[in-house]
Amino acid sequence: GATGATGQEAVRQALTKGYAVRALVRNEEAARQLFGERVQYAVGNVRDPAAVARAVRGATYLISALGSRSQRDPGNKPEYIDYGGVKNLVDAAQAAGVKHFALVSSMGVTREDHPLNKMFDNILIWKLKGEDALRASGVPYTIVRPSGLNDDPPGRAGLQVMQGDPPIQGHVSRADI
């Protein structure tokens, strides 16, 4: 998800903090327009376990900000991206000995009747399955479940941090995530 809105923010912040960044991207040319030469690119698709394994090999930390876009491409349904892609990343992280895996998920994943499931091919159900794969892997992890995302500058609103999946509404800046 490096070229998505949340992924771009994660890449920018990692670079600012001095981390070497490798991004798994489907379209290197488009990614280079965003990040230039500051990022190492691994070209492939998160649905391809071999491409994911090559991208993760040698990594110390992994951040996943994947998000399916099945409305634009039926091959990117939540089942294949929010679960399958995350599972491929988890398997690769486990094999590579990644020290910590950070997964951006979503509030509402424990509520099967959530309206987003009806609107977007059970997206929250598949995100929870991705979370479960990470939990079961033995790889140290952090799962973040933001509410609605926006592109506001960081620090404009207070953040509420809690465990679980409470039914809270609101918005949070990607920069704060």
CSV table of C-alpha atoms in Angstrom, one decimal:
chain,number,residue,atom,x,y,z
A,1,GLY,CA,0.0,0.0,0.0
A,2,ALA,CA,3.0,2.3,-0.3
A,3,THR,CA,1.4,4.4,-3.1
A,4,GLY,CA,-2.0,4.8,-1.4
A,5,ALA,CA,-2.7,7.8,0.7
A,6,THR,CA,-1.8,6.2,4.1
A,7,GLY,CA,1.1,4.3,2.6
A,8,GLN,CA,2.6,7.5,1.1
A,9,GLU,CA,2.4,9.1,4.5
A,10,ALA,CA,4.1,6.1,6.1
A,11,VAL,CA,6.9,6.2,3.5
A,12,ARG,CA,7.4,10.0,4.0
A,13,GLN,CA,7.6,9.7,7.8
A,14,ALA,CA,10.0,6.7,7.6
A,15,LEU,CA,12.3,8.6,5.2
A,16,THR,CA,12.2,11.7,7.4
A,17,LYS,CA,13.3,9.6,10.4
A,18,GLY,CA,16.2,8.2,8.4
A,19,TYR,CA,15.0,4.7,7.7
A,20,ALA,CA,16.0,3.0,4.4
A,21,VAL,CA,12.7,2.2,2.7
A,22,ARG,CA,11.9,-0.6,0.3
A,23,ALA,CA,8.4,-0.4,-1.2
A,24,LEU,CA,6.5,-3.2,-2.9
A,25,VAL,CA,4.8,-1.6,-5.8
A,26,ARG,CA,2.9,-2.7,-8.9
A,27,ASN,CA,3.9,0.3,-11.0
A,28,GLU,CA,7.5,1.5,-10.4
A,29,GLU,CA,7.2,4.5,-12.7
A,30,ALA,CA,4.2,5.8,-10.8
A,31,ALA,CA,5.9,5.2,-7.4
A,32,ARG,CA,9.1,7.0,-8.6
A,33,GLN,CA,6.9,10.0,-9.4
A,34,LEU,CA,5.9,10.0,-5.7
A,35,PHE,CA,9.2,9.1,-4.0
A,36,GLY,CA,12.0,9.6,-6.6
A,37,GLU,CA,15.3,7.9,-5.8
A,38,ARG,CA,14.9,8.0,-2.0
A,39,VAL,CA,13.2,4.5,-2.0
A,40,GLN,CA,14.2,1.1,-3.2
A,41,TYR,CA,11.5,-0.5,-5.3
A,42,ALA,CA,10.4,-4.1,-5.4
A,43,VAL,CA,8.1,-4.5,-8.3
A,44,GLY,CA,5.3,-7.1,-7.8
A,45,ASN,CA,1.9,-7.7,-6.6
A,46,VAL,CA,0.9,-8.5,-3.0
A,47,ARG,CA,-1.2,-11.3,-4.3
A,48,ASP,CA,2.0,-13.1,-5.5
A,49,PRO,CA,3.7,-14.9,-2.6
A,50,ALA,CA,7.1,-15.1,-4.5
A,51,ALA,CA,7.1,-11.4,-5.2
A,52,VAL,CA,6.2,-10.6,-1.6
A,53,ALA,CA,9.0,-12.9,-0.3
A,54,ARG,CA,11.5,-11.1,-2.6
A,55,ALA,CA,10.4,-7.7,-1.4
A,56,VAL,CA,10.5,-8.6,2.3
A,57,ARG,CA,13.8,-10.5,2.3
A,58,GLY,CA,16.3,-8.7,4.5
A,59,ALA,CA,13.7,-6.3,5.9
A,60,THR,CA,13.8,-5.5,9.6
A,61,TYR,CA,10.4,-3.9,9.9
A,62,LEU,CA,7.3,-4.1,7.8
A,63,ILE,CA,4.4,-1.7,7.5
A,64,SER,CA,1.2,-2.7,5.6
A,65,ALA,CA,-1.3,-0.1,4.7
A,66,LEU,CA,-3.0,-2.2,2.1
A,67,GLY,CA,-6.5,-1.4,1.0
A,68,SER,CA,-8.5,-3.2,-1.6
A,69,ARG,CA,-10.1,-1.3,-4.5
A,70,SER,CA,-12.5,-3.9,-5.9
A,71,GLN,CA,-14.7,-1.2,-7.5
A,72,ARG,CA,-11.9,-0.4,-9.9
A,73,ASP,CA,-10.4,-3.9,-10.3
A,74,PRO,CA,-12.2,-7.1,-9.5
A,75,GLY,CA,-8.9,-8.8,-8.9
A,76,ASN,CA,-8.3,-6.5,-5.9
A,77,LYS,CA,-11.3,-7.7,-3.9
A,78,PRO,CA,-10.9,-7.5,-0.1
A,79,GLU,CA,-10.5,-11.3,0.0
A,80,TYR,CA,-7.4,-11.1,-2.2
A,81,ILE,CA,-5.8,-7.9,-0.7
A,82,ASP,CA,-7.0,-7.3,2.8
A,83,TYR,CA,-6.7,-11.0,3.7
A,84,GLY,CA,-4.7,-12.7,1.0
A,85,GLY,CA,-2.2,-9.9,0.5
A,86,VAL,CA,-1.8,-9.4,4.3
A,87,LYS,CA,-1.3,-13.2,4.7
A,88,ASN,CA,1.4,-13.2,2.0
A,89,LEU,CA,3.1,-10.4,3.9
A,90,VAL,CA,2.8,-12.2,7.2
A,91,ASP,CA,4.2,-15.4,5.7
A,92,ALA,CA,7.1,-13.5,4.2
A,93,ALA,CA,7.8,-11.6,7.4
A,94,GLN,CA,7.9,-14.8,9.4
A,95,ALA,CA,10.3,-16.4,6.9
A,96,ALA,CA,12.5,-13.3,6.8
A,97,GLY,CA,12.7,-12.9,10.6
A,98,VAL,CA,11.1,-9.4,10.5
A,99,LYS,CA,11.4,-7.9,14.0
A,100,HIS,CA,8.1,-6.0,13.9
A,101,PHE,CA,5.1,-5.8,11.6
A,102,ALA,CA,2.7,-2.8,11.8
A,103,LEU,CA,-0.7,-3.4,10.1
A,104,VAL,CA,-3.1,-0.6,9.4
A,105,SER,CA,-6.6,-2.2,9.6
A,106,SER,CA,-9.9,-0.5,10.4
A,107,MET,CA,-12.4,0.1,13.1
A,108,GLY,CA,-15.4,-2.0,12.8
A,109,VAL,CA,-13.7,-5.3,11.9
A,110,THR,CA,-15.5,-7.2,14.6
A,111,ARG,CA,-19.0,-6.2,13.6
A,112,GLU,CA,-20.1,-8.3,10.7
A,113,ASP,CA,-23.3,-6.2,10.3
A,114,HIS,CA,-21.2,-3.0,9.7
A,115,PRO,CA,-22.5,-1.1,6.6
A,116,LEU,CA,-19.0,-1.1,5.0
A,117,ASN,CA,-19.3,-4.9,4.6
A,118,LYS,CA,-22.4,-4.6,2.6
A,119,MET,CA,-20.9,-1.8,0.5
A,120,PHE,CA,-17.5,-3.2,-0.1
A,121,ASP,CA,-17.5,-7.1,-0.5
A,122,ASN,CA,-17.2,-7.8,3.3
A,123,ILE,CA,-14.1,-5.7,3.6
A,124,LEU,CA,-14.0,-5.6,7.4
A,125,ILE,CA,-14.5,-9.3,7.6
A,126,TRP,CA,-11.5,-9.9,5.4
A,127,LYS,CA,-9.4,-7.3,7.3
A,128,LEU,CA,-10.1,-9.2,10.5
A,129,LYS,CA,-8.9,-12.4,8.9
A,130,GLY,CA,-5.7,-10.6,7.9
A,131,GLU,CA,-5.3,-9.4,11.5
A,132,ASP,CA,-5.9,-13.0,12.7
A,133,ALA,CA,-3.2,-14.3,10.4
A,134,LEU,CA,-0.7,-11.8,11.8
A,135,ARG,CA,-1.7,-12.6,15.4
A,136,ALA,CA,-1.2,-16.3,14.8
A,137,SER,CA,2.2,-15.9,13.1
A,138,GLY,CA,4.4,-15.3,16.1
A,139,VAL,CA,5.8,-12.2,14.4
A,140,PRO,CA,5.9,-9.2,16.8
A,141,TYR,CA,3.2,-6.8,15.7
A,142,THR,CA,1.1,-3.7,16.2
A,143,ILE,CA,-2.4,-3.4,14.6
A,144,VAL,CA,-3.9,0.0,14.3
A,145,ARG,CA,-7.6,0.3,13.7
A,146,PRO,CA,-8.3,3.9,12.7
A,147,SER,CA,-11.7,5.3,12.1
A,148,GLY,CA,-12.4,7.5,9.0
A,149,LEU,CA,-9.1,8.8,7.5
A,150,ASN,CA,-8.4,12.3,6.3
A,151,ASP,CA,-5.4,14.2,5.0
A,152,ASP,CA,-5.4,16.9,7.7
A,153,PRO,CA,-2.0,17.9,9.1
A,154,PRO,CA,-0.9,16.0,12.2
A,155,GLY,CA,-1.7,17.1,15.7
A,156,ARG,CA,-4.9,19.1,14.9
A,157,ALA,CA,-7.2,16.8,16.8
A,158,GLY,CA,-6.7,14.8,20.0
A,159,LEU,CA,-6.2,11.1,19.5
A,160,GLN,CA,-8.0,8.4,21.5
A,161,VAL,CA,-6.0,5.2,21.8
A,162,MET,CA,-7.7,2.1,23.2
A,163,GLN,CA,-7.8,-1.6,22.7
A,164,GLY,CA,-10.5,-3.6,21.0
A,165,ASP,CA,-13.1,-2.4,18.5
A,166,PRO,CA,-15.4,0.1,20.2
A,167,PRO,CA,-18.2,1.6,18.1
A,168,ILE,CA,-16.7,5.1,18.0
A,169,GLN,CA,-17.1,7.4,15.0
A,170,GLY,CA,-14.8,10.1,13.9
A,171,HIS,CA,-11.9,10.9,11.7
A,172,VAL,CA,-8.1,10.8,12.1
A,173,SER,CA,-5.3,12.2,10.1
A,174,ARG,CA,-3.2,9.7,8.2
A,175,ALA,CA,-0.2,11.7,9.4
A,176,ASP,CA,-1.2,10.9,13.0
A,177,ILE,CA,-1.6,7.2,12.3
